[in-house]
mmCIF file with all atom_site columns, C-alpha atoms in Angstrom:
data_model
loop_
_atom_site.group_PDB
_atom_site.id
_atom_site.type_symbol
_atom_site.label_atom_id
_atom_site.label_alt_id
_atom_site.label_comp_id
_atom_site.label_asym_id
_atom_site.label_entity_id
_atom_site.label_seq_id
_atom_site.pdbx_PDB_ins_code
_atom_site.Cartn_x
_atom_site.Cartn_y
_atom_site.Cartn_z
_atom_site.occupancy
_atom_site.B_iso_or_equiv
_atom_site.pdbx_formal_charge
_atom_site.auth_seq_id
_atom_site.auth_comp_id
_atom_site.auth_asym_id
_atom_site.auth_atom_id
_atom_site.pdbx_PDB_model_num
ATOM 1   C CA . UNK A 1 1   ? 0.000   0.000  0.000   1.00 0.00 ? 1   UNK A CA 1
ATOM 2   C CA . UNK A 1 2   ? 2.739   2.332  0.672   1.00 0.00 ? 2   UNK A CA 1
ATOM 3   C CA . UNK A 1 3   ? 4.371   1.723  -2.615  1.00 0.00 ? 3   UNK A CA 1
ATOM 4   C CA . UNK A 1 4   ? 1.159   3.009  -4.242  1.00 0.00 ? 4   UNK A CA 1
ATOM 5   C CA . UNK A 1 5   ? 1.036   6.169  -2.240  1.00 0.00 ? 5   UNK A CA 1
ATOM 6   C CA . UNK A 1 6   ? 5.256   6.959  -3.581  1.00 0.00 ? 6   UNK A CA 1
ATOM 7   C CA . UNK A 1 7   ? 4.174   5.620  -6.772  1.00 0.00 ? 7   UNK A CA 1
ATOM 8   C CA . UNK A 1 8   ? 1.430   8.146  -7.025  1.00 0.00 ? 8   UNK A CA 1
ATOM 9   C CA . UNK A 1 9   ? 3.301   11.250 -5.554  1.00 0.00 ? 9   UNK A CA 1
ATOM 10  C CA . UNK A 1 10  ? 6.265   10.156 -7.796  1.00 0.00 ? 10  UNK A CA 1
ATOM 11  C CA . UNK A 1 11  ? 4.140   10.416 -11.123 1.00 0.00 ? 11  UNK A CA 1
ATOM 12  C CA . UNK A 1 12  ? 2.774   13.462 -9.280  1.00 0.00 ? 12  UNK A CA 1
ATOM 13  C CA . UNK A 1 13  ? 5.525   15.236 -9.101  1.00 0.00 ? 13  UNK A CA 1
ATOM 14  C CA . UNK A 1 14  ? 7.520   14.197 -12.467 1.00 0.00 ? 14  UNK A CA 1
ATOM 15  C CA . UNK A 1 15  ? 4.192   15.124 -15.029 1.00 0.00 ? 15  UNK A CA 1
ATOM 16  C CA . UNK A 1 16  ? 5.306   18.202 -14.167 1.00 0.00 ? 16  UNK A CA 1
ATOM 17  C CA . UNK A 1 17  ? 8.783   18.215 -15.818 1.00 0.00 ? 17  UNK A CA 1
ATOM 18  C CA . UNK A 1 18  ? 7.091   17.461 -18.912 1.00 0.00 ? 18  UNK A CA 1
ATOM 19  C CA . UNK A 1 19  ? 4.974   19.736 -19.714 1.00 0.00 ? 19  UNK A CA 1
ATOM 20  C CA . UNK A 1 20  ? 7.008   23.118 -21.134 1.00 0.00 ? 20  UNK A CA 1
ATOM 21  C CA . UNK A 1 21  ? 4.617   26.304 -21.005 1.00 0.00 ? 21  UNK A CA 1
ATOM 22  C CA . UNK A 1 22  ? 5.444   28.725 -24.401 1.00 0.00 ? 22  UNK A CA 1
ATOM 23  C CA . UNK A 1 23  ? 4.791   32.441 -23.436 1.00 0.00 ? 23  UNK A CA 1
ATOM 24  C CA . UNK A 1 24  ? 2.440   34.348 -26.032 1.00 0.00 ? 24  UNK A CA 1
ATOM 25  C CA . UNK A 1 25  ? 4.899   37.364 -27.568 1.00 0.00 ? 25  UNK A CA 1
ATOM 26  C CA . UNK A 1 26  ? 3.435   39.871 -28.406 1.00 0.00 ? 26  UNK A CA 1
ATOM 27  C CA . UNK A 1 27  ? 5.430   43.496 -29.689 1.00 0.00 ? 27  UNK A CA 1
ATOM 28  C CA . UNK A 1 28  ? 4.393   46.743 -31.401 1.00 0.00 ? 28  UNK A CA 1
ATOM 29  C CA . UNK A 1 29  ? 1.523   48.582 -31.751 1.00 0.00 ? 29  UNK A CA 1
ATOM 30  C CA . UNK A 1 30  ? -1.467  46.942 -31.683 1.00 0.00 ? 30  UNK A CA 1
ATOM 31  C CA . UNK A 1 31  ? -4.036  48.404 -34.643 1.00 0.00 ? 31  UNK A CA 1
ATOM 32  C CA . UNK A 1 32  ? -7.100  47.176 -34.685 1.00 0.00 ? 32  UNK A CA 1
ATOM 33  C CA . UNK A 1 33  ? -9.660  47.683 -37.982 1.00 0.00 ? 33  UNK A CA 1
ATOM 34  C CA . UNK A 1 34  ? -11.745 50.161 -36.136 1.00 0.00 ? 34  UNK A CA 1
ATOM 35  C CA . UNK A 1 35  ? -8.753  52.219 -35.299 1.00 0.00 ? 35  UNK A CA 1
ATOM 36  C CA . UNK A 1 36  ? -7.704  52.610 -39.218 1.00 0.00 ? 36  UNK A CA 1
ATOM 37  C CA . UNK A 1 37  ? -11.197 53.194 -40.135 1.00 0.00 ? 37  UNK A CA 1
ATOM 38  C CA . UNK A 1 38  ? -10.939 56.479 -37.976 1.00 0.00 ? 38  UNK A CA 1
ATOM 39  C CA . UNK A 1 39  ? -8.107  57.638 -40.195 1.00 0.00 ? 39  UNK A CA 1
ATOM 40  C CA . UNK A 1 40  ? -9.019  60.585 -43.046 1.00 0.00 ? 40  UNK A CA 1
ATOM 41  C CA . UNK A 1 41  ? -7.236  62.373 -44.780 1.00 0.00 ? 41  UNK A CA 1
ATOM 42  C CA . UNK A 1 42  ? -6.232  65.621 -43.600 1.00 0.00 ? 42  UNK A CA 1
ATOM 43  C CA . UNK A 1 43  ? -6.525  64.888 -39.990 1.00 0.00 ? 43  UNK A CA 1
ATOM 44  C CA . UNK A 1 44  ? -3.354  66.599 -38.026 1.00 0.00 ? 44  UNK A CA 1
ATOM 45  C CA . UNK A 1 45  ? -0.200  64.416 -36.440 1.00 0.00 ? 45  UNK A CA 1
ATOM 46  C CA . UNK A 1 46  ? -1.969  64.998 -32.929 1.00 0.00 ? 46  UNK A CA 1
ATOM 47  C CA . UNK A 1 47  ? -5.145  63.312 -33.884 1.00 0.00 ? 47  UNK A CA 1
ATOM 48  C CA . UNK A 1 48  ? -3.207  60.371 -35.479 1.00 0.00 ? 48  UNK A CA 1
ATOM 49  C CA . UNK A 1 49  ? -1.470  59.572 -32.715 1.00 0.00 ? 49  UNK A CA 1
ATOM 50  C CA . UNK A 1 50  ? -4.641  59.946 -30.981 1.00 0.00 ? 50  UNK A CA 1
ATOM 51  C CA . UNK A 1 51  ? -6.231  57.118 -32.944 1.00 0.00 ? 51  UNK A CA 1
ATOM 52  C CA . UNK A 1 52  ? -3.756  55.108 -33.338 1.00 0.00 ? 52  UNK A CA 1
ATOM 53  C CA . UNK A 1 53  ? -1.049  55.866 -30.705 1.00 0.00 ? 53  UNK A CA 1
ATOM 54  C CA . UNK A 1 54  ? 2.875   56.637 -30.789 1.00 0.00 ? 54  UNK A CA 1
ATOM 55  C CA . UNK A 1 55  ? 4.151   55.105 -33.494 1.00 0.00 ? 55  UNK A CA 1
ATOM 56  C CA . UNK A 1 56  ? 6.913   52.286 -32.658 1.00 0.00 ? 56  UNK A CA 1
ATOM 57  C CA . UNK A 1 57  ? 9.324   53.395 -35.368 1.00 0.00 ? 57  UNK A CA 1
ATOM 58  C CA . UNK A 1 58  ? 9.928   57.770 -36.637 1.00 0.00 ? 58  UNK A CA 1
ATOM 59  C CA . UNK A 1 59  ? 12.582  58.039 -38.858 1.00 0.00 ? 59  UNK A CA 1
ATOM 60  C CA . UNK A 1 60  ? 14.606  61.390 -38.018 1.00 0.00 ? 60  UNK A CA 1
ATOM 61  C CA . UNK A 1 61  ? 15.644  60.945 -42.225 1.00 0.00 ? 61  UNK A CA 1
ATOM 62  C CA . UNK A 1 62  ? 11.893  60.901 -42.840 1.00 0.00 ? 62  UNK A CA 1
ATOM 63  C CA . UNK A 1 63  ? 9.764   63.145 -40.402 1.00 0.00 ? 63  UNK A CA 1
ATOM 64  C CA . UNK A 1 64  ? 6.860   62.638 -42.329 1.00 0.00 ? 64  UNK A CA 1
ATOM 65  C CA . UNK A 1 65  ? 6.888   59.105 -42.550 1.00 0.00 ? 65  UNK A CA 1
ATOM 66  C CA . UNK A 1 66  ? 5.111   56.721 -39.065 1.00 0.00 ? 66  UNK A CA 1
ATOM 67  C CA . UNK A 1 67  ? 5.660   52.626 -39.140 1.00 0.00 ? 67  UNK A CA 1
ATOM 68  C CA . UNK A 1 68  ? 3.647   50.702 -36.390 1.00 0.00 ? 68  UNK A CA 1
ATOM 69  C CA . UNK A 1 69  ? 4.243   47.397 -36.742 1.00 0.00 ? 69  UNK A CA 1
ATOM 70  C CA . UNK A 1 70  ? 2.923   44.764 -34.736 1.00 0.00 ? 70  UNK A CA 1
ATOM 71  C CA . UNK A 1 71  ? 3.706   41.034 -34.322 1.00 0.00 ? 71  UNK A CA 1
ATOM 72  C CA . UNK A 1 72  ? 2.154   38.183 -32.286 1.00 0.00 ? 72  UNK A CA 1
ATOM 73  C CA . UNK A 1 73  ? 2.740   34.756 -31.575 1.00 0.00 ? 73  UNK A CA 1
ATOM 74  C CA . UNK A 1 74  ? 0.777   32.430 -29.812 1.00 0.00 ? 74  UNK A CA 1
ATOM 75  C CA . UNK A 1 75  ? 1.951   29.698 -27.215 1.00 0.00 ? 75  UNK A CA 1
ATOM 76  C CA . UNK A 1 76  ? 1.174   27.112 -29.386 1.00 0.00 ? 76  UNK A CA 1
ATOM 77  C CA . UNK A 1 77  ? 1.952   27.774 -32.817 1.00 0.00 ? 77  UNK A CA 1
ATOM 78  C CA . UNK A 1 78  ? 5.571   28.084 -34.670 1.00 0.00 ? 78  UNK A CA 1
ATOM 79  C CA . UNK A 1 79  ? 4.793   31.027 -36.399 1.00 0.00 ? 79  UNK A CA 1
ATOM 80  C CA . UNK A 1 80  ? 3.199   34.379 -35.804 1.00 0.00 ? 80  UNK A CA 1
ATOM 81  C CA . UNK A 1 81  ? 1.251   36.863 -37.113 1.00 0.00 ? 81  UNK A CA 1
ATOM 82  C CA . UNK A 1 82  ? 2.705   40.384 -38.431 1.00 0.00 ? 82  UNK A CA 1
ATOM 83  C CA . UNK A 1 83  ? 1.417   43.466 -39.625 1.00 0.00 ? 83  UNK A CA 1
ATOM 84  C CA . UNK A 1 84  ? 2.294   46.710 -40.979 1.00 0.00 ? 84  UNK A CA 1
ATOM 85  C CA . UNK A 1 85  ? 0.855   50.296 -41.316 1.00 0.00 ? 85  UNK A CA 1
ATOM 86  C CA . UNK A 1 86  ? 2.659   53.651 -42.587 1.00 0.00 ? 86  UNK A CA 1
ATOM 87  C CA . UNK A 1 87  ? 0.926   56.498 -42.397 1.00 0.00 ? 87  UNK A CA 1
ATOM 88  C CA . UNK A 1 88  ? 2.155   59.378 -44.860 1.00 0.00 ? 88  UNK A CA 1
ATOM 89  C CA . UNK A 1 89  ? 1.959   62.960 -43.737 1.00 0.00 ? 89  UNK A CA 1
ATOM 90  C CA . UNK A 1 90  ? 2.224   65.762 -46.398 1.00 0.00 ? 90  UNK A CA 1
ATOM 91  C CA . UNK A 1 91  ? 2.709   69.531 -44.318 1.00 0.00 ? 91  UNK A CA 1
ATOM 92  C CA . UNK A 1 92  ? 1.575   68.103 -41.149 1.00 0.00 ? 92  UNK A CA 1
ATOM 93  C CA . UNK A 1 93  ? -1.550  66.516 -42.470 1.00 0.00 ? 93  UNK A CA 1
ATOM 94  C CA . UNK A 1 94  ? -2.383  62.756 -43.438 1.00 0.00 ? 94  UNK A CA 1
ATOM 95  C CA . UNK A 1 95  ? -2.131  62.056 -47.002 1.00 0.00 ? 95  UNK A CA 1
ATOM 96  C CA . UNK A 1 96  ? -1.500  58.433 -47.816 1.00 0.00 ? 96  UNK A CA 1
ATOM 97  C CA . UNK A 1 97  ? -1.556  55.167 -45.484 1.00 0.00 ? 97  UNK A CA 1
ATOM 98  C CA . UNK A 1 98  ? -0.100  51.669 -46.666 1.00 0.00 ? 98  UNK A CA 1
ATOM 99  C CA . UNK A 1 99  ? 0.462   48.537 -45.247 1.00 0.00 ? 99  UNK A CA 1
ATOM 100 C CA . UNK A 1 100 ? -2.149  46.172 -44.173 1.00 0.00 ? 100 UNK A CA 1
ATOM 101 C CA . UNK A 1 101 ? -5.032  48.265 -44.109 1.00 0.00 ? 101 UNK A CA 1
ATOM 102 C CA . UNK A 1 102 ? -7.754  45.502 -44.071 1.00 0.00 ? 102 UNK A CA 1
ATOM 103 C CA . UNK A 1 103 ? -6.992  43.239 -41.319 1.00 0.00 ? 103 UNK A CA 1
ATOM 104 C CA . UNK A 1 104 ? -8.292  40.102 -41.112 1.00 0.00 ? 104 UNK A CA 1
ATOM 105 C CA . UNK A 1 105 ? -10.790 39.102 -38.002 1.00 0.00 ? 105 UNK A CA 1
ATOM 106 C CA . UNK A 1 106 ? -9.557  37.315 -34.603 1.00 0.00 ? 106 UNK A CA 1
ATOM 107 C CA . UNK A 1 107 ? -10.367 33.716 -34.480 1.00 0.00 ? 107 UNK A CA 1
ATOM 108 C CA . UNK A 1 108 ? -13.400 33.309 -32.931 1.00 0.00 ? 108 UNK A CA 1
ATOM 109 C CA . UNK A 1 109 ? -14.813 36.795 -33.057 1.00 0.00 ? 109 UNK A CA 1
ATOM 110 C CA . UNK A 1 110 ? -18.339 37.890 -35.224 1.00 0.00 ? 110 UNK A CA 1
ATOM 111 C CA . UNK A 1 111 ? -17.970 38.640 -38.549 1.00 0.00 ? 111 UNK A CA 1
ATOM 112 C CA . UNK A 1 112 ? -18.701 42.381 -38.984 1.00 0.00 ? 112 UNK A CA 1
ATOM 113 C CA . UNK A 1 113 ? -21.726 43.198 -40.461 1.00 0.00 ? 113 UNK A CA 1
ATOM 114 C CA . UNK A 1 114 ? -21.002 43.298 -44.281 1.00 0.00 ? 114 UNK A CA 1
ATOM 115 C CA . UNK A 1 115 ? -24.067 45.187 -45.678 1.00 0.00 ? 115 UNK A CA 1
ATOM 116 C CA . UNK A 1 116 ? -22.472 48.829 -46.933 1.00 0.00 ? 116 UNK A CA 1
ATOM 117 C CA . UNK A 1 117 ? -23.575 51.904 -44.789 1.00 0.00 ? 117 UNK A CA 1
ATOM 118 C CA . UNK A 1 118 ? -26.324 54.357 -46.920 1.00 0.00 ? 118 UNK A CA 1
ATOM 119 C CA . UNK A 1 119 ? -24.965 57.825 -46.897 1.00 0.00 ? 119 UNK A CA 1
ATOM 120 C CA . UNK A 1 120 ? -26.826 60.586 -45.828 1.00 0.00 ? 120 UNK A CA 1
ATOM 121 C CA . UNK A 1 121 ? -27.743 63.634 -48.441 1.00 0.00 ? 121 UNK A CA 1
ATOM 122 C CA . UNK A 1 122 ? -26.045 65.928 -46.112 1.00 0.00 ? 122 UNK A CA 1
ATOM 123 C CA . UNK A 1 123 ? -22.636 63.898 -46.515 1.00 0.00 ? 123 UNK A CA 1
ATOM 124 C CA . UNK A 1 124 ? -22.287 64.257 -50.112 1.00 0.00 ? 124 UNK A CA 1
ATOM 125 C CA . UNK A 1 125 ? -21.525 67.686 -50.457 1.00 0.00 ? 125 UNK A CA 1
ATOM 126 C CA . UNK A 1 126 ? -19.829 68.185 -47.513 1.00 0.00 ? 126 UNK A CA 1
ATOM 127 C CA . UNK A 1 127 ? -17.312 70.846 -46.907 1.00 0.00 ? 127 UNK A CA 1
ATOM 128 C CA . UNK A 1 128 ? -15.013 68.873 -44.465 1.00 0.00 ? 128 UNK A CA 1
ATOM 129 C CA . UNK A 1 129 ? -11.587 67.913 -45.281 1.00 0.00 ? 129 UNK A CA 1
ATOM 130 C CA . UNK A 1 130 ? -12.556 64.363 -46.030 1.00 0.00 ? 130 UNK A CA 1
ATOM 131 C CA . UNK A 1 131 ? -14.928 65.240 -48.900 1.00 0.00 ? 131 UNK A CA 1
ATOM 132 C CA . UNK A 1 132 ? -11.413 67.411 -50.773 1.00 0.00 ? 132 UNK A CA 1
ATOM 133 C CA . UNK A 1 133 ? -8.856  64.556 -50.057 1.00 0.00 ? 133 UNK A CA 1
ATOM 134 C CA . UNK A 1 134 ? -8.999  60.875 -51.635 1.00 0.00 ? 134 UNK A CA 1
ATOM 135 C CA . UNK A 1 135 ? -8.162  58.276 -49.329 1.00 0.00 ? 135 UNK A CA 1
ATOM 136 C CA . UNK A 1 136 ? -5.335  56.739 -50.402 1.00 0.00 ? 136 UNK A CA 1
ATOM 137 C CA . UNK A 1 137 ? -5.030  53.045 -49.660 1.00 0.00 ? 137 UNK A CA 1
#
């Protein structure tokens, strides 16, 4: 009877030292698809960085130029996930962004509703900045 009882802690004890636990890495900015649907054109560096945060990466060669990148990698898989997004600024303003702009869903979340929005009469021939500037993508 007492062997069981050693033989039991024993196994206990020793499963253990065979199971390794991976970490989930995770670096950069994390941009989500709402957060670069909030970008327009002509929207200032302060209200970029609102949106989407400090950037990781400013090149002092090119002041006009912000990288985020982001990568993650889950605890059990070999390889991970990476994204990119520069956003362009032309005198202080947003101009162009490029990278991966349409970001696909996290597993397991809802689909987003896919039906496109109907604009309002009033949007058309709006004065803003958004309705002078093309969004560049």
């Amino acid at each position: 009877m007492r062997n069981v009882f050693l033989f039991a802690a024993l196994a206990l004890l020793l499963s253990g030292c065979f199971s390794v636990y991976k970490l989930e890495i995770q670096q950069g900015n994390v941009v989500t698809q709402e957060m670069i649907d909030k970008l327009k054109p002509g929207m200032t560096r302060n209200q970029v960085r609102y949106v989407l945060g400090t950037p990781l990466v400013t090149d002092p060669f090119h002041p006009e130029r912000w990288d985020y990148y982001y990568y993650l990698r889950r605890s059990k898989e070999k390889t991970g996930e990476s994204r990119h997004l520069t956003v362009i600024f032309k005198n202080d303003v947003l101009a162009q962004i490029r990278g991966d702009t349409r970001i696909k869903p996290e597993p397991g979340a809802k689909p987003a509703d896919t039906a496109p929005a109907a604009k309002a009469p009033a949007e058309e021939k709006s004065s803003s900045p958004d309705a002078t500037y093309p969004r560049a993508l």
